[in-house]
Each structure stands twice: as C-alpha cells, then as structure tokens.
Coordinates of C-alpha atoms in Angstrom, one line a residue:
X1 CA -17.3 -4.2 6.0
X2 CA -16.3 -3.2 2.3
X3 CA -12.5 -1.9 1.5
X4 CA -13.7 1.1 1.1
X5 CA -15.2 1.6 4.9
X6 CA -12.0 0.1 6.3
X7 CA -9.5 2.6 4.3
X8 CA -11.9 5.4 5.4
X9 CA -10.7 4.2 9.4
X10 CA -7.8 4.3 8.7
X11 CA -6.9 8.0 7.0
X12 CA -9.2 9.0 9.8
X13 CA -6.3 7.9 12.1
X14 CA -3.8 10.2 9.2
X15 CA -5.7 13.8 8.9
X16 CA -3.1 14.7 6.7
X17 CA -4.0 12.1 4.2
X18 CA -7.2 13.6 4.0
X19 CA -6.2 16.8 3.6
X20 CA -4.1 16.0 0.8
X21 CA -7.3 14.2 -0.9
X22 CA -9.0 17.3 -0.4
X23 CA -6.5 19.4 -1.8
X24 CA -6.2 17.3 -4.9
X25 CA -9.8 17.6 -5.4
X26 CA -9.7 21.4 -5.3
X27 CA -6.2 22.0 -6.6
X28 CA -6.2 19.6 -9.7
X29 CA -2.2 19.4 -8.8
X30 CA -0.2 17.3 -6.7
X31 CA 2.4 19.5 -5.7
X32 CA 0.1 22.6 -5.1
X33 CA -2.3 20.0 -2.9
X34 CA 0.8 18.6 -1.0
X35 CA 2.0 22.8 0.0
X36 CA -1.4 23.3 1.1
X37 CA -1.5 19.9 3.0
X38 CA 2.0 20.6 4.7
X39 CA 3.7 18.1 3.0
X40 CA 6.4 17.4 0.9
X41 CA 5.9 16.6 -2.3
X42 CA 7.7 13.2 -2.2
X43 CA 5.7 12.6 0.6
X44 CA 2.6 13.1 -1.5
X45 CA 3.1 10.7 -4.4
X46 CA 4.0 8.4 -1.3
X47 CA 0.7 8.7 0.5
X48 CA -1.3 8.3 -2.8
X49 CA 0.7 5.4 -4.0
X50 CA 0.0 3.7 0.1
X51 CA -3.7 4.9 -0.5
X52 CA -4.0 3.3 -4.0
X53 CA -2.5 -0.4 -2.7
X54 CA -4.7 0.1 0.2
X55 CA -7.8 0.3 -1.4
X56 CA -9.5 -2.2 -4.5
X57 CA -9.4 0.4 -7.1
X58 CA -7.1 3.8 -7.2
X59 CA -8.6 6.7 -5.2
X60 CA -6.4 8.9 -7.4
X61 CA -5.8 9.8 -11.4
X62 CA -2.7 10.9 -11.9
X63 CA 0.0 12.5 -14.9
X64 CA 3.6 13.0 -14.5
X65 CA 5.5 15.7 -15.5
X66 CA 4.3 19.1 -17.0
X67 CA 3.1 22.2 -15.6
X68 CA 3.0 22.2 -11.7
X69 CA 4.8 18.8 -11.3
X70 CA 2.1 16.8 -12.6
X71 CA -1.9 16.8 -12.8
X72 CA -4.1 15.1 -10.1
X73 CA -7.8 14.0 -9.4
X74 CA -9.6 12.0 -7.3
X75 CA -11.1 9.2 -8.9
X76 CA -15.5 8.3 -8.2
X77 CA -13.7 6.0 -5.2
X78 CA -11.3 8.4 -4.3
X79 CA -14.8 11.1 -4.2
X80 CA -16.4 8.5 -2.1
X81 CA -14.0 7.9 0.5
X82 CA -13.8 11.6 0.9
X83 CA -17.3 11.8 2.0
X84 CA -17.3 8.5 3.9
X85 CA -15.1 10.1 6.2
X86 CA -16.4 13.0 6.8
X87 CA -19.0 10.4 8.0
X88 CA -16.9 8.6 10.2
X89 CA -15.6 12.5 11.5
X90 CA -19.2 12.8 13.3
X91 CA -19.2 8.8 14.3
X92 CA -16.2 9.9 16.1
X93 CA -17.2 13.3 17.6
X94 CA -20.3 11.0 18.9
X95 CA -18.4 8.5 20.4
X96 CA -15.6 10.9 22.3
X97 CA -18.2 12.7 23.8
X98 CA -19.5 9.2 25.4
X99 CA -16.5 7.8 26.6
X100 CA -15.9 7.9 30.0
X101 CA -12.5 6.9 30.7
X102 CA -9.2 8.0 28.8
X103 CA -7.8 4.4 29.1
X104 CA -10.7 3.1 26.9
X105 CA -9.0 5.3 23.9
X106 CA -5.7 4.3 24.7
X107 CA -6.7 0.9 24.0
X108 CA -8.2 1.7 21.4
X109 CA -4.7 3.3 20.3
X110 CA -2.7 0.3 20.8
X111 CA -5.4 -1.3 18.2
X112 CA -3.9 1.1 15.8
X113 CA -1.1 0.0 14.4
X114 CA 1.8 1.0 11.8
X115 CA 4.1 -0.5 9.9
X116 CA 7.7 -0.2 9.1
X117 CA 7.2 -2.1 5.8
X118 CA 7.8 0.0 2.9
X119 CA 5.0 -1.8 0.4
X120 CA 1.3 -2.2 1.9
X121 CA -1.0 -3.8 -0.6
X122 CA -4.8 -5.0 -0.1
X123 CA -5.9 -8.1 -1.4
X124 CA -8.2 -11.2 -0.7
X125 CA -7.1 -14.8 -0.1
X126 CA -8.2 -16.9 -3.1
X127 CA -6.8 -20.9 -1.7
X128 CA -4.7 -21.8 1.8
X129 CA -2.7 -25.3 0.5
X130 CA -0.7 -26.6 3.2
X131 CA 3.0 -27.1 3.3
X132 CA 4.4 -29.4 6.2
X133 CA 3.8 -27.4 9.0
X134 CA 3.4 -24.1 7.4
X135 CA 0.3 -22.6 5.0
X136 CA 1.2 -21.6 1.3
X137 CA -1.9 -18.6 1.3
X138 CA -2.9 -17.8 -2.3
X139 CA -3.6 -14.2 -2.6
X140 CA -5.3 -12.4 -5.2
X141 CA -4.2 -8.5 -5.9
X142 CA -6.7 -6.1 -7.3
X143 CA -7.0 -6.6 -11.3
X144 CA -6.4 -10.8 -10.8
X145 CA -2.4 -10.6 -10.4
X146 CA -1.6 -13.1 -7.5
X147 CA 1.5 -14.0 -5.3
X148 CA 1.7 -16.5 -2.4
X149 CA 2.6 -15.7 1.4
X150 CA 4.3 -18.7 3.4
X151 CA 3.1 -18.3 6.8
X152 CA 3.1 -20.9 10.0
X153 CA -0.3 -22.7 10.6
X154 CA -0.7 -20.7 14.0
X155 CA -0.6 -17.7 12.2
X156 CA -3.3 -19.3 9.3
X157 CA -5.4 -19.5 12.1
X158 CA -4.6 -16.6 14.6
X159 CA -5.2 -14.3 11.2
X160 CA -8.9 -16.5 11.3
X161 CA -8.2 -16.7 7.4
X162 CA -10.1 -18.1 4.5
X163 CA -10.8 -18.4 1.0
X164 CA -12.3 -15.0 0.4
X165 CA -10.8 -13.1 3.4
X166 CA -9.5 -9.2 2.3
X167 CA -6.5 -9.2 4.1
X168 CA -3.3 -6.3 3.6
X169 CA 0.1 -7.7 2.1
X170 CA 3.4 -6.2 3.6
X171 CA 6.7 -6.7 1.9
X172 CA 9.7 -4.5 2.7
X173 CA 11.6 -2.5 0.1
X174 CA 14.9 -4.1 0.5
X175 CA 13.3 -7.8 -0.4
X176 CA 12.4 -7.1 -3.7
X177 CA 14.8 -8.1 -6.3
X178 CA 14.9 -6.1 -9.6
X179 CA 15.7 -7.8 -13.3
X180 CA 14.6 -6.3 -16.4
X181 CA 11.2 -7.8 -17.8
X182 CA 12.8 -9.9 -20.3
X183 CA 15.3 -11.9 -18.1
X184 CA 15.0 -15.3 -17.1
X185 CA 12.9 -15.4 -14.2
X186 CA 13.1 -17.0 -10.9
X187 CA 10.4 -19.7 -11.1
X188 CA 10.9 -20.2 -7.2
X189 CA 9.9 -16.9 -6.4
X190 CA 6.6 -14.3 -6.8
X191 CA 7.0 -11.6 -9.6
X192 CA 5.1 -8.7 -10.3
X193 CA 6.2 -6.7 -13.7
X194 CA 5.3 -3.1 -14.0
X195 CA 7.4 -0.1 -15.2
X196 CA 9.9 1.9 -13.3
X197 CA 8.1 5.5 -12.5
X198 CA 10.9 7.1 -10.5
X199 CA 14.2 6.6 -9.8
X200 CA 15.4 8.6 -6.6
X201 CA 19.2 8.4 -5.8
X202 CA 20.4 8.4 -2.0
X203 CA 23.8 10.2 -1.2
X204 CA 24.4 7.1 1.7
X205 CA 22.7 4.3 0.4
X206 CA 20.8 2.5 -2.8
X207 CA 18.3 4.3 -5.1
X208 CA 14.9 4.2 -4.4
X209 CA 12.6 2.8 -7.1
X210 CA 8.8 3.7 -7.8
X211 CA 7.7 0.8 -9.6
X212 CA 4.0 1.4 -11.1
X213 CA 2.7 -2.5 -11.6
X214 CA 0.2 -3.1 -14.3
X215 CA -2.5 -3.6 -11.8
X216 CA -2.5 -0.2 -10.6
X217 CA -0.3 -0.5 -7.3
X218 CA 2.6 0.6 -7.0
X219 CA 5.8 -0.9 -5.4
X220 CA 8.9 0.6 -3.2
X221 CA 12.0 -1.2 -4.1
X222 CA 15.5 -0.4 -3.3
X223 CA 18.6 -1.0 -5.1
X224 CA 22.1 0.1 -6.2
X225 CA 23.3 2.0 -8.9
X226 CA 25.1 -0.3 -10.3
X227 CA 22.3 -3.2 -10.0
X228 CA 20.5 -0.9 -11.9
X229 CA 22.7 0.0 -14.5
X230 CA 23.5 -3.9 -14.8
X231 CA 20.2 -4.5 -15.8
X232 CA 19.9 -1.6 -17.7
X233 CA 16.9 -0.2 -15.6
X234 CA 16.1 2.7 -16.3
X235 CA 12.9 5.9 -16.0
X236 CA 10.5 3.9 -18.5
X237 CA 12.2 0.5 -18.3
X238 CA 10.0 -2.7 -17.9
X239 CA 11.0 -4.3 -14.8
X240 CA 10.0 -7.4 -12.8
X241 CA 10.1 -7.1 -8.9
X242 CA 10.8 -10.8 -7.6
X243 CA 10.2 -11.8 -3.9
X244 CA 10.4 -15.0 -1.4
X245 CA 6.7 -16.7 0.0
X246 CA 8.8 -16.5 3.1
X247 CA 9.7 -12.4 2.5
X248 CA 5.5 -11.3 2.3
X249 CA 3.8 -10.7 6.1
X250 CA 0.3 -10.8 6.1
X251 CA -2.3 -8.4 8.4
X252 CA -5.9 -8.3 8.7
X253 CA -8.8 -5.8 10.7
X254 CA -9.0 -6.8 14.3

C-alpha cells in the first residue's frame, strides 16, 4: 500500500480535512477555504502542515502573506489524494451497508487512533543497528534528511520493522530544542534546520513556533520569549530544532 493510499484512510477518518482540500482547490486561498471548511484559520495551516509531513511529497502549494492571508493550491499529489478518496467514500458506503453488527465498527474504531504529539512526520526506515538492549532505527525523511529513533527491541519487533518499512515519526512540541543555525550544535543529538515561518505568542505559556524544514515538513516547537530572543530567533531566522533518539516514538499501519 503506497503513502498516498494510507493518507487517503486516514483524512477519510477527518471529513473536515477534506473539505479544506477541496476548498483550496476551488478557493485558491487558505483563509477563504478554512471559512468555508468551518475552520479556523490557524487550524488550517495546521492541518496542511500535518497533511504535508504525513504524506512523501506536499499535497499543498502555498504563499504567505498578501491579499486574503495568503495563496493556496493543491499540488498533482494533493489532486490525487482528493480523488482517491472520494474512492475510498464508495469502498466505505459498500462496506457499511454489509456489516452486520455495530461492534464490528467499533473495533474498527479502536484501530483508529490519535495522537497527542504535536509533530507527525512520514518516513521509511533506512538501517536498525543495535544498542545493548535497545534498537538505534535509522530513518530517512522525505528529500534524504534523516534522524535516529531509540526504541527497545520488543518494540523493533512488535512495530515488525525493517530496512525499507514507511513508518510515521512523532516527536512532541516541547522536546525540540531551538538554537540559531550557526551555533555550535549538539553532536549527541538529531537536528533538522529550516527557517522559522510563524511565531505565535501564548498569554499563559511559551510561543509557538512554525518551523518550515528544508525538506518540505514542517515542525511544531515551543519556546519562551526569552529563549527566543536569546538566540535571536526571529520571523525569517534560520534555526535548528535539536531532539533526543530517546524523545522520537515511532507508529506504523496495523
């Protein structure tokens, strides 16, 4: 099963996902898609920058600033998901209509998962070396960028992974240490560099921080005002986002 087929699952499981991919593909805008979607439009650029990890190459093109908050279109993979799920859409009107019992969909349900992890990225493991009684997996991010995971053996093998398996990358917000892109790095831990998009101040807590990496993704990261002015991070700034093996959780398709 490509990428593609498994992203298209699960924004089937999110109709308003959809609906916001539609909406860009008419609208040309994302914050006249994300009214007409019912959304927010923080909660827009959120869902595309989930979407875009999620899947091997961005689903959507997008310009900050100007007229309308900023121009948007689907990409050819962002046009072919769209019409891979309206696929799935009569799959899954075939399939309700055959089930017999209810609790066969709530198990299905409980399949389903989410995730309170802030940053969900696809990738593919490229080399499993072990490490005493723990796995150091190699993983390769879309556009060759790659970070390791520590994970115990049991999970190596509960997860049934391999060289070559496409498997989704979780790290939380509040793990990701910021520096600007010419400090002295952290050699014990992974970086990804990128440039900071957004900055979005909290009244009772740090900033959030929309970090666009150079492969496309994009990252969550929090941190304080003063970090940031420390650092001198700023809208524009080259940063580097720093994390432990120990700090990235690993998932993959049941």
């Amino acid at each position: 099963m490509t990428t593609l087929s498994l992203l298209a699952q699960h924004v089937n499981r999110r109709p308003q996902r959809i609906a916001l991919l539609e909406q860009i593909a008419v609208q040309g805008s994302i914050t006249r898609a994300a009214k007409a979607a019912g959304m927010s439009y923080k909660a827009a650029w959120d869902a595309i920058d989930e979407l875009n990890n999620l899947a091997d190459q961005p689903l959507v093109a997008r310009s900050v600033g100007g007229k309308g908050g900023g121009g948007a279109r689907l990409t050819p993979a962002g046009e072919r998901l769209l019409q891979l799920h309206h696929r799935l859409q009569a799959i899954q009107a075939e399939v309700l209509q055959a089930v017999d019992d209810d609790a066969d969909l709530q198990v299905l349900g409980r399949l389903m998962l989410r995730t309170s992890a802030r940053n969900q990225l696809s990738g593919r493991v490229r080399a499993i070396k072990p490490q005493a009684g723990n796995d150091l997996i190699d993983i390769e991010l879309p556009g060759g960028t790659s970070i390791q995971a520590q994970i115990t053996r049991s999970s190596t093998q509960h997860l049934q992974l391999q060289a070559g398996a496409p498997l989704m990358v979780l790290i939380k917000a509040g793990w990701l240490k910021l520096s600007a892109a010419g400090e002295t790095a952290d050699t014990s831990l992974n970086e990804l560099l990128g440039h900071i998009e957004q900055i979005q101040p909290e009244a009772d807590g740090p900033s959030e921080v929309r970090i666009a990496l150079h492969n496309g993704q994009t990252l969550c990261a929090q941190a304080t005002a003063e970090h940031l002015a420390h650092h001198g991070l700023v809208v524009g700034s080259p940063v580097r986002a720093q994390f432990a093996a120990s700090h990235v959780l690993l998932g993959t398709q049941v």
